[in-house]
PDB file of C-alpha atoms and ligand atoms in Angstrom:
ATOM      1  CA  MET A   1       0.000   0.000   0.000  1.00 37.00           C
ATOM      2  CA  GLN A   2       1.314   3.410  -0.941  1.00 42.00           C
ATOM      3  CA  LEU A   3       0.560   4.834   2.490  1.00 45.00           C
ATOM      4  CA  LYS A   4       2.982   2.460   4.146  1.00 42.00           C
ATOM      5  CA  GLN A   5       5.770   3.784   1.979  1.00 39.00           C
ATOM      6  CA  THR A   6       4.921   7.380   2.758  1.00 42.00           C
ATOM      7  CA  LEU A   7       4.879   6.447   6.398  1.00 46.00           C
ATOM      8  CA  LYS A   8       8.324   4.938   6.317  1.00 42.00           C
ATOM      9  CA  PHE A   9       9.672   7.774   4.275  1.00 44.00           C
ATOM     10  CA  ALA A  10       8.339  10.616   6.363  1.00 56.00           C
ATOM     11  CA  ALA A  11       8.312   9.315   9.901  1.00 62.00           C
ATOM     12  CA  PHE A  12       9.850  11.537  12.538  1.00 65.00           C
ATOM     13  CA  ALA A  13      10.453   9.938  15.905  1.00 57.00           C
ATOM     14  CA  VAL A  14       9.562  12.178  18.793  1.00 56.00           C
ATOM     15  CA  SER A  15      10.218  10.954  22.259  1.00 47.00           C
ATOM     16  CA  ALA A  16       7.513  12.141  24.559  1.00 46.00           C
ATOM     17  CA  PHE A  17       9.163  10.665  27.613  1.00 43.00           C
ATOM     18  CA  GLY A  18      10.045  13.058  30.325  1.00 37.00           C
ATOM     19  CA  MET A  19      10.674  11.903  33.828  1.00 37.00           C
ATOM     20  CA  VAL A  20       7.264  10.241  33.807  1.00 39.00           C
ATOM     21  CA  CYS A  21       6.959   6.752  32.472  1.00 41.00           C
ATOM     22  CA  SER A  22       3.720   4.883  32.957  1.00 43.00           C
ATOM     23  CA  ALA A  23       3.890   1.140  32.671  1.00 45.00           C
ATOM     24  CA  GLN A  24       0.945   0.383  30.401  1.00 49.00           C
ATOM     25  CA  ALA A  25       1.870   2.812  27.630  1.00 47.00           C
ATOM     26  CA  ALA A  26       5.647   2.599  27.849  1.00 54.00           C
ATOM     27  CA  ASP A  27       6.128  -0.253  25.410  1.00 71.00           C
ATOM     28  CA  LYS A  28       4.029   1.212  22.603  1.00 90.00           C
ATOM     29  CA  VAL A  29       4.966   4.042  20.281  1.00 97.00           C
ATOM     30  CA  TYR A  30       1.760   5.666  19.052  1.00 98.00           C
ATOM     31  CA  GLN A  31       1.760   6.465  15.341  1.00 98.00           C
ATOM     32  CA  VAL A  32       0.402   9.942  14.645  1.00 98.00           C
ATOM     33  CA  GLY A  33      -0.586  10.945  11.102  1.00 98.00           C
ATOM     34  CA  SER A  34      -0.662  14.553   9.963  1.00 98.00           C
ATOM     35  CA  ASN A  35      -0.574  16.468   6.695  1.00 98.00           C
ATOM     36  CA  MET A  36       2.312  18.809   7.443  1.00 98.00           C
ATOM     37  CA  ALA A  37       1.590  21.624   5.022  1.00 98.00           C
ATOM     38  CA  PHE A  38      -0.813  23.485   7.271  1.00 98.00           C
ATOM     39  CA  ALA A  39       1.155  26.080   9.233  1.00 98.00           C
ATOM     40  CA  PRO A  40       0.848  27.095  12.025  1.00 98.00           C
ATOM     41  CA  PHE A  41      -0.835  23.770  12.962  1.00 98.00           C
ATOM     42  CA  GLU A  42       1.656  21.453  11.267  1.00 98.00           C
ATOM     43  CA  PHE A  43       4.534  21.954   8.881  1.00 98.00           C
ATOM     44  CA  VAL A  44       8.074  20.764   8.332  1.00 97.00           C
ATOM     45  CA  GLU A  45      10.807  23.089   9.546  1.00 97.00           C
ATOM     46  CA  ASP A  46      14.501  22.229   9.204  1.00 97.00           C
ATOM     47  CA  GLY A  47      13.439  18.704   8.292  1.00 96.00           C
ATOM     48  CA  LYS A  48      11.376  18.287  11.464  1.00 97.00           C
ATOM     49  CA  PRO A  49       7.653  18.494  12.282  1.00 98.00           C
ATOM     50  CA  ALA A  50       6.652  21.804  13.845  1.00 98.00           C
ATOM     51  CA  GLY A  51       3.467  23.618  14.809  1.00 98.00           C
ATOM     52  CA  PHE A  52       0.684  23.820  17.374  1.00 98.00           C
ATOM     53  CA  ASP A  53      -0.788  20.368  16.660  1.00 98.00           C
ATOM     54  CA  MET A  54       2.616  18.671  16.717  1.00 98.00           C
ATOM     55  CA  ASP A  55       3.601  20.224  20.056  1.00 98.00           C
ATOM     56  CA  LEU A  56       0.124  19.607  21.462  1.00 98.00           C
ATOM     57  CA  ILE A  57      -0.132  15.902  20.629  1.00 98.00           C
ATOM     58  CA  VAL A  58       3.355  15.270  22.052  1.00 98.00           C
ATOM     59  CA  ALA A  59       2.359  17.144  25.247  1.00 98.00           C
ATOM     60  CA  ILE A  60      -0.997  15.335  25.486  1.00 98.00           C
ATOM     61  CA  MET A  61       0.538  11.885  25.129  1.00 98.00           C
ATOM     62  CA  LYS A  62       3.376  12.772  27.482  1.00 97.00           C
ATOM     63  CA  THR A  63       0.831  13.303  30.282  1.00 98.00           C
ATOM     64  CA  GLN A  64      -0.195   9.700  29.591  1.00 97.00           C
ATOM     65  CA  GLY A  65       3.402   8.470  29.702  1.00 96.00           C
ATOM     66  CA  ALA A  66       3.264   7.622  26.011  1.00 96.00           C
ATOM     67  CA  GLU A  67       5.683   8.087  23.146  1.00 96.00           C
ATOM     68  CA  VAL A  68       4.597   9.149  19.664  1.00 97.00           C
ATOM     69  CA  GLN A  69       5.986   9.049  16.156  1.00 98.00           C
ATOM     70  CA  LEU A  70       4.852  11.839  13.821  1.00 98.00           C
ATOM     71  CA  ASN A  71       4.155  10.792  10.222  1.00 98.00           C
ATOM     72  CA  ASN A  72       3.586  13.126   7.289  1.00 98.00           C
ATOM     73  CA  LEU A  73       0.675  11.811   5.185  1.00 98.00           C
ATOM     74  CA  PRO A  74      -1.767  13.135   2.574  1.00 98.00           C
ATOM     75  CA  PHE A  75      -4.788  14.689   4.319  1.00 98.00           C
ATOM     76  CA  ASP A  76      -7.302  12.528   2.468  1.00 97.00           C
ATOM     77  CA  GLY A  77      -5.319   9.427   3.506  1.00 97.00           C
ATOM     78  CA  LEU A  78      -5.627  10.046   7.256  1.00 98.00           C
ATOM     79  CA  ILE A  79      -9.068   8.513   7.872  1.00 98.00           C
ATOM     80  CA  PRO A  80      -8.303   5.469   5.675  1.00 98.00           C
ATOM     81  CA  ALA A  81      -5.001   5.064   7.598  1.00 98.00           C
ATOM     82  CA  LEU A  82      -6.883   5.127  10.927  1.00 98.00           C
ATOM     83  CA  GLN A  83      -9.346   2.580   9.573  1.00 98.00           C
ATOM     84  CA  ALA A  84      -6.540   0.353   8.297  1.00 97.00           C
ATOM     85  CA  GLY A  85      -4.651   0.664  11.581  1.00 97.00           C
ATOM     86  CA  THR A  86      -1.563   2.120   9.882  1.00 97.00           C
ATOM     87  CA  ILE A  87      -1.761   5.063  12.289  1.00 98.00           C
ATOM     88  CA  ASP A  88      -3.286   5.337  15.775  1.00 98.00           C
ATOM     89  CA  ILE A  89      -4.042   9.063  15.879  1.00 98.00           C
ATOM     90  CA  ALA A  90      -4.800  11.740  13.266  1.00 98.00           C
ATOM     91  CA  MET A  91      -3.670  15.168  14.479  1.00 98.00           C
ATOM     92  CA  SER A  92      -4.147  17.417  11.511  1.00 98.00           C
ATOM     93  CA  GLY A  93      -6.369  20.398  12.185  1.00 98.00           C
ATOM     94  CA  MET A  94      -9.207  18.034  11.376  1.00 98.00           C
ATOM     95  CA  THR A  95     -12.688  19.490  11.631  1.00 98.00           C
ATOM     96  CA  ILE A  96     -15.223  17.420  13.540  1.00 98.00           C
ATOM     97  CA  THR A  97     -18.029  16.700  11.057  1.00 98.00           C
ATOM     98  CA  GLU A  98     -21.052  14.388  11.200  1.00 98.00           C
ATOM     99  CA  GLU A  99     -19.827  12.565   8.102  1.00 98.00           C
ATOM    100  CA  ARG A 100     -16.361  11.922   9.571  1.00 98.00           C
ATOM    101  CA  LYS A 101     -17.895  10.882  12.910  1.00 98.00           C
ATOM    102  CA  LYS A 102     -19.417   7.894  11.095  1.00 98.00           C
ATOM    103  CA  ARG A 103     -15.910   6.675  10.231  1.00 98.00           C
ATOM    104  CA  VAL A 104     -13.690   7.707  13.167  1.00 98.00           C
ATOM    105  CA  SER A 105     -14.006   8.872  16.777  1.00 98.00           C
ATOM    106  CA  PHE A 106     -13.085  12.420  17.745  1.00 98.00           C
ATOM    107  CA  SER A 107     -11.689  13.809  20.975  1.00 98.00           C
ATOM    108  CA  GLU A 108     -13.255  16.794  22.678  1.00 98.00           C
ATOM    109  CA  PRO A 109     -12.736  19.853  20.423  1.00 98.00           C
ATOM    110  CA  TYR A 110      -9.353  21.496  20.947  1.00 98.00           C
ATOM    111  CA  TYR A 111      -9.559  24.535  18.648  1.00 98.00           C
ATOM    112  CA  ASP A 112     -12.331  26.838  17.334  1.00 98.00           C
ATOM    113  CA  ASN A 113     -11.861  27.313  13.635  1.00 98.00           C
ATOM    114  CA  GLY A 114     -13.638  28.510  10.495  1.00 98.00           C
ATOM    115  CA  LEU A 115     -13.210  28.935   6.755  1.00 98.00           C
ATOM    116  CA  VAL A 116     -12.204  32.163   5.055  1.00 98.00           C
ATOM    117  CA  VAL A 117     -11.689  33.349   1.492  1.00 98.00           C
ATOM    118  CA  LEU A 118      -8.407  34.546  -0.012  1.00 98.00           C
ATOM    119  CA  VAL A 119      -8.418  36.559  -3.256  1.00 97.00           C
ATOM    120  CA  ARG A 120      -5.872  38.487  -5.298  1.00 96.00           C
ATOM    121  CA  ALA A 121      -5.488  42.079  -4.096  1.00 95.00           C
ATOM    122  CA  ALA A 122      -6.096  43.214  -7.682  1.00 95.00           C
ATOM    123  CA  ASP A 123      -9.644  41.782  -7.441  1.00 96.00           C
ATOM    124  CA  LYS A 124     -10.439  43.597  -4.200  1.00 89.00           C
ATOM    125  CA  ASP A 125     -13.116  45.738  -5.814  1.00 92.00           C
ATOM    126  CA  LYS A 126     -14.622  42.836  -7.743  1.00 94.00           C
ATOM    127  CA  PHE A 127     -14.974  40.605  -4.656  1.00 96.00           C
ATOM    128  CA  LYS A 128     -15.961  42.747  -1.710  1.00 92.00           C
ATOM    129  CA  SER A 129     -17.639  40.089   0.413  1.00 94.00           C
ATOM    130  CA  ILE A 130     -17.436  36.337   0.774  1.00 95.00           C
ATOM    131  CA  ASP A 131     -20.763  35.970  -1.084  1.00 94.00           C
ATOM    132  CA  ASP A 132     -19.255  37.497  -4.226  1.00 96.00           C
ATOM    133  CA  ILE A 133     -17.173  34.404  -4.940  1.00 97.00           C
ATOM    134  CA  LYS A 134     -20.212  32.132  -5.465  1.00 97.00           C
ATOM    135  CA  GLY A 135     -19.949  30.414  -8.832  1.00 97.00           C
ATOM    136  CA  LYS A 136     -16.374  31.612  -9.388  1.00 98.00           C
ATOM    137  CA  THR A 137     -13.428  29.268  -9.940  1.00 98.00           C
ATOM    138  CA  LEU A 138     -12.333  28.239  -6.453  1.00 98.00           C
ATOM    139  CA  CYS A 139      -9.207  26.471  -5.202  1.00 98.00           C
ATOM    140  CA  ALA A 140      -9.115  24.236  -2.126  1.00 98.00           C
ATOM    141  CA  GLN A 141      -7.259  21.322  -0.533  1.00 98.00           C
ATOM    142  CA  ILE A 142      -8.500  17.860  -1.445  1.00 98.00           C
ATOM    143  CA  GLY A 143     -10.585  16.099   1.202  1.00 98.00           C
ATOM    144  CA  THR A 144     -11.083  19.179   3.376  1.00 98.00           C
ATOM    145  CA  THR A 145     -14.138  21.062   4.589  1.00 98.00           C
ATOM    146  CA  GLY A 146     -12.814  23.906   2.428  1.00 98.00           C
ATOM    147  CA  ALA A 147     -13.209  21.674  -0.629  1.00 98.00           C
ATOM    148  CA  ILE A 148     -16.765  20.682   0.379  1.00 98.00           C
ATOM    149  CA  THR A 149     -17.777  24.292   1.042  1.00 98.00           C
ATOM    150  CA  ALA A 150     -16.205  25.464  -2.223  1.00 98.00           C
ATOM    151  CA  GLY A 151     -18.165  22.719  -4.009  1.00 98.00           C
ATOM    152  CA  LYS A 152     -21.423  23.988  -2.507  1.00 98.00           C
ATOM    153  CA  MET A 153     -20.622  27.502  -3.731  1.00 97.00           C
ATOM    154  CA  SER A 154     -19.297  26.760  -7.202  1.00 98.00           C
ATOM    155  CA  GLY A 155     -20.255  23.171  -8.089  1.00 97.00           C
ATOM    156  CA  LYS A 156     -17.804  21.699 -10.577  1.00 96.00           C
ATOM    157  CA  ASN A 157     -15.930  24.971 -10.790  1.00 98.00           C
ATOM    158  CA  VAL A 158     -13.493  23.912  -8.062  1.00 98.00           C
ATOM    159  CA  LYS A 159      -9.822  22.987  -8.438  1.00 98.00           C
ATOM    160  CA  LEU A 160      -8.409  20.668  -5.788  1.00 98.00           C
ATOM    161  CA  PHE A 161      -4.799  20.486  -4.602  1.00 98.00           C
ATOM    162  CA  ASN A 162      -2.797  18.215  -2.312  1.00 97.00           C
ATOM    163  CA  ASN A 163      -2.287  21.022   0.183  1.00 97.00           C
ATOM    164  CA  GLY A 164      -3.092  24.639   0.954  1.00 97.00           C
ATOM    165  CA  PRO A 165       0.209  26.136  -0.255  1.00 96.00           C
ATOM    166  CA  GLU A 166      -0.374  24.617  -3.718  1.00 97.00           C
ATOM    167  CA  ALA A 167      -3.839  26.177  -3.785  1.00 98.00           C
ATOM    168  CA  PHE A 168      -2.364  29.566  -2.774  1.00 97.00           C
ATOM    169  CA  MET A 169       0.171  29.263  -5.598  1.00 96.00           C
ATOM    170  CA  GLU A 170      -2.599  28.575  -8.103  1.00 98.00           C
ATOM    171  CA  LEU A 171      -4.382  31.739  -6.942  1.00 97.00           C
ATOM    172  CA  ASN A 172      -1.191  33.736  -7.476  1.00 95.00           C
ATOM    173  CA  ASN A 173      -0.856  32.194 -10.932  1.00 96.00           C
ATOM    174  CA  LYS A 174      -4.438  33.289 -11.720  1.00 97.00           C
ATOM    175  CA  GLY A 175      -5.594  29.677 -12.010  1.00 98.00           C
ATOM    176  CA  CYS A 176      -8.585  30.431  -9.787  1.00 98.00           C
ATOM    177  CA  ASP A 177     -10.434  33.451  -8.393  1.00 98.00           C
ATOM    178  CA  ALA A 178     -10.283  32.551  -4.708  1.00 98.00           C
ATOM    179  CA  VAL A 179      -9.033  29.973  -2.186  1.00 98.00           C
ATOM    180  CA  VAL A 180     -11.333  28.568   0.511  1.00 98.00           C
ATOM    181  CA  HIS A 181      -9.245  27.379   3.478  1.00 98.00           C
ATOM    182  CA  ASP A 182      -8.917  27.483   7.257  1.00 98.00           C
ATOM    183  CA  LYS A 183      -8.696  30.972   8.768  1.00 98.00           C
ATOM    184  CA  PRO A 184      -5.536  30.653  10.923  1.00 97.00           C
ATOM    185  CA  VAL A 185      -3.681  28.986   8.038  1.00 98.00           C
ATOM    186  CA  VAL A 186      -4.650  31.679   5.530  1.00 97.00           C
ATOM    187  CA  ASN A 187      -3.785  34.454   7.990  1.00 96.00           C
ATOM    188  CA  TYR A 188      -0.436  32.855   8.814  1.00 95.00           C
ATOM    189  CA  TYR A 189       0.383  32.487   5.122  1.00 95.00           C
ATOM    190  CA  VAL A 190      -0.395  36.140   4.373  1.00 94.00           C
ATOM    191  CA  ALA A 191       1.455  37.421   7.458  1.00 92.00           C
ATOM    192  CA  LYS A 192       4.496  35.177   7.029  1.00 87.00           C
ATOM    193  CA  ARG A 193       5.010  36.041   3.381  1.00 81.00           C
ATOM    194  CA  GLY A 194       4.065  39.653   3.841  1.00 79.00           C
ATOM    195  CA  ASP A 195       2.155  39.008   0.634  1.00 74.00           C
ATOM    196  CA  LYS A 196       0.678  42.233  -0.726  1.00 83.00           C
ATOM    197  CA  ASP A 197      -0.691  40.449  -3.808  1.00 91.00           C
ATOM    198  CA  VAL A 198      -3.455  38.655  -1.877  1.00 95.00           C
ATOM    199  CA  VAL A 199      -6.095  39.703   0.667  1.00 95.00           C
ATOM    200  CA  VAL A 200      -8.435  37.854   3.020  1.00 96.00           C
ATOM    201  CA  LEU A 201     -12.079  38.875   2.507  1.00 96.00           C
ATOM    202  CA  PRO A 202     -13.820  40.121   5.655  1.00 95.00           C
ATOM    203  CA  GLY A 203     -15.885  37.597   7.610  1.00 95.00           C
ATOM    204  CA  GLN A 204     -15.829  33.825   7.569  1.00 96.00           C
ATOM    205  CA  LEU A 205     -17.914  31.226   5.755  1.00 98.00           C
ATOM    206  CA  ASN A 206     -18.676  29.104   8.826  1.00 98.00           C
ATOM    207  CA  SER A 207     -17.562  28.029  12.282  1.00 98.00           C
ATOM    208  CA  GLU A 208     -15.889  24.677  12.806  1.00 98.00           C
ATOM    209  CA  GLN A 209     -14.315  22.787  15.657  1.00 98.00           C
ATOM    210  CA  THR A 210     -11.128  20.830  15.397  1.00 98.00           C
ATOM    211  CA  GLY A 211     -10.628  17.427  17.028  1.00 98.00           C
ATOM    212  CA  ILE A 212      -8.106  14.622  17.394  1.00 99.00           C
ATOM    213  CA  ALA A 213      -9.256  11.474  15.574  1.00 98.00           C
ATOM    214  CA  VAL A 214      -8.713   7.832  16.497  1.00 98.00           C
ATOM    215  CA  ALA A 215     -10.098   4.599  15.040  1.00 98.00           C
ATOM    216  CA  LYS A 216     -13.825   4.240  15.669  1.00 97.00           C
ATOM    217  CA  ASP A 217     -13.696   1.441  18.206  1.00 84.00           C
ATOM    218  CA  ASN A 218     -10.575   2.561  20.074  1.00 96.00           C
ATOM    219  CA  LYS A 219     -12.216   3.707  23.320  1.00 97.00           C
ATOM    220  CA  GLU A 220      -9.038   3.231  25.372  1.00 97.00           C
ATOM    221  CA  LEU A 221      -6.945   5.528  23.191  1.00 98.00           C
ATOM    222  CA  LEU A 222      -9.758   8.072  22.948  1.00 98.00           C
ATOM    223  CA  LYS A 223      -9.850   8.224  26.732  1.00 98.00           C
ATOM    224  CA  MET A 224      -6.063   8.706  26.883  1.00 98.00           C
ATOM    225  CA  VAL A 225      -6.291  11.564  24.378  1.00 98.00           C
ATOM    226  CA  ASN A 226      -9.203  13.232  26.194  1.00 98.00           C
ATOM    227  CA  ASP A 227      -7.558  12.806  29.602  1.00 98.00           C
ATOM    228  CA  GLY A 228      -4.319  14.219  28.189  1.00 98.00           C
ATOM    229  CA  LEU A 229      -6.112  17.177  26.587  1.00 98.00           C
ATOM    230  CA  LYS A 230      -7.785  17.944  29.905  1.00 98.00           C
ATOM    231  CA  ALA A 231      -4.439  17.662  31.693  1.00 98.00           C
ATOM    232  CA  VAL A 232      -2.605  20.084  29.367  1.00 98.00           C
ATOM    233  CA  LYS A 233      -5.491  22.553  29.672  1.00 98.00           C
ATOM    234  CA  GLU A 234      -5.231  22.353  33.444  1.00 98.00           C
ATOM    235  CA  ASN A 235      -1.450  22.545  33.727  1.00 97.00           C
ATOM    236  CA  GLY A 236      -1.077  25.614  31.476  1.00 98.00           C
ATOM    237  CA  GLU A 237       0.718  23.801  28.639  1.00 98.00           C
ATOM    238  CA  TYR A 238      -2.216  24.261  26.241  1.00 98.00           C
ATOM    239  CA  ASP A 239      -2.226  28.041  26.865  1.00 98.00           C
ATOM    240  CA  ARG A 240       1.547  28.215  26.465  1.00 98.00           C
ATOM    241  CA  LEU A 241       1.400  26.449  23.095  1.00 98.00           C
ATOM    242  CA  TYR A 242      -1.596  28.518  21.975  1.00 98.00           C
ATOM    243  CA  LYS A 243       0.369  31.722  22.658  1.00 97.00           C
ATOM    244  CA  LYS A 244       3.479  30.293  21.010  1.00 97.00           C
ATOM    245  CA  TRP A 245       1.697  29.496  17.739  1.00 97.00           C
ATOM    246  CA  PHE A 246      -1.234  31.920  17.553  1.00 94.00           C
ATOM    247  CA  GLY A 247       0.364  34.751  19.456  1.00 90.00           C
ATOM    248  CA  GLN A 248      -2.544  35.561  21.799  1.00 68.00           C
TER     249      GLN A 248
HETATM  250  N1  LIG B   1     -10.010  21.824   8.865  1.00 70.86           N
HETATM  251  C1  LIG B   1     -10.064  21.340   7.526  1.00 70.86           C
HETATM  252  C2  LIG B   1     -10.709  19.981   7.494  1.00 70.86           C
HETATM  253  O1  LIG B   1     -10.718  19.295   8.476  1.00 70.86           O
HETATM  254  C3  LIG B   1      -8.716  21.292   6.857  1.00 70.86           C
HETATM  255  C4  LIG B   1      -7.672  20.502   7.562  1.00 70.86           C
HETATM  256  C5  LIG B   1      -6.414  20.329   6.730  1.00 70.86           C
HETATM  257  N2  LIG B   1      -5.347  19.859   7.528  1.00 70.86           N
HETATM  258  C6  LIG B   1      -4.081  19.704   7.106  1.00 70.86           C
HETATM  259  N3  LIG B   1      -3.188  19.365   7.952  1.00 70.86           N
HETATM  260  N4  LIG B   1      -3.771  19.901   5.867  1.00 70.86           N
HETATM  261  O2  LIG B   1     -11.171  19.533   6.479  1.00 70.86           O
END
């Protein structure tokens, strides 16, 4: 299976052991899957995984005395990988949706999110509000809520890419009129690049909540993840990471 290869190729071992070492989890390394082209949630920096999600899942599992390995996978391969047992956890800015809940189990929400619209600055007068992009050629990442929402707005007039940065590039190349993608990721992209050629339209298309996914029947792991999430919220680690990556 192609996924297995990707897994081998892009696995980064992260030891989550501190001084704590709990007996039941110590012998297992939990495989985490993530699509690492989604800064500031997950991206590859100096050849290593970085971002809010990456730090958070390591911290969460550390409270449970567990070690994780972070694997870079295609976003639309994450749920199939959970179902096949190739990975144990998907930590990838994944929105909790009813459709996905039929296939995997989600943790308690860990981030409030929403979709926004990015257009070329030159089109600022043409597209004043998010409603103005209905029916236009839209770019989005394959398998995401952005892709689904873009489809509802423009039907077949949607171009799908393996990741957000490729969709942004297509917008710059005038291959589409707008990109529909997650708000913090779009804002980070614009701020980081200091890109004056693109602008985020005011408002957002919806509100979404992000969760950590595990295989549907894995109640034990789901409990570990939820307990760990609660623990990092209580011990201040969640707030520290939130400030580190979102700056407020
Ligand atoms: N929140 C969106 C969704 O769940 C996009 C997530 C994309 N994540 C990523 N790491 N590329 O569909």
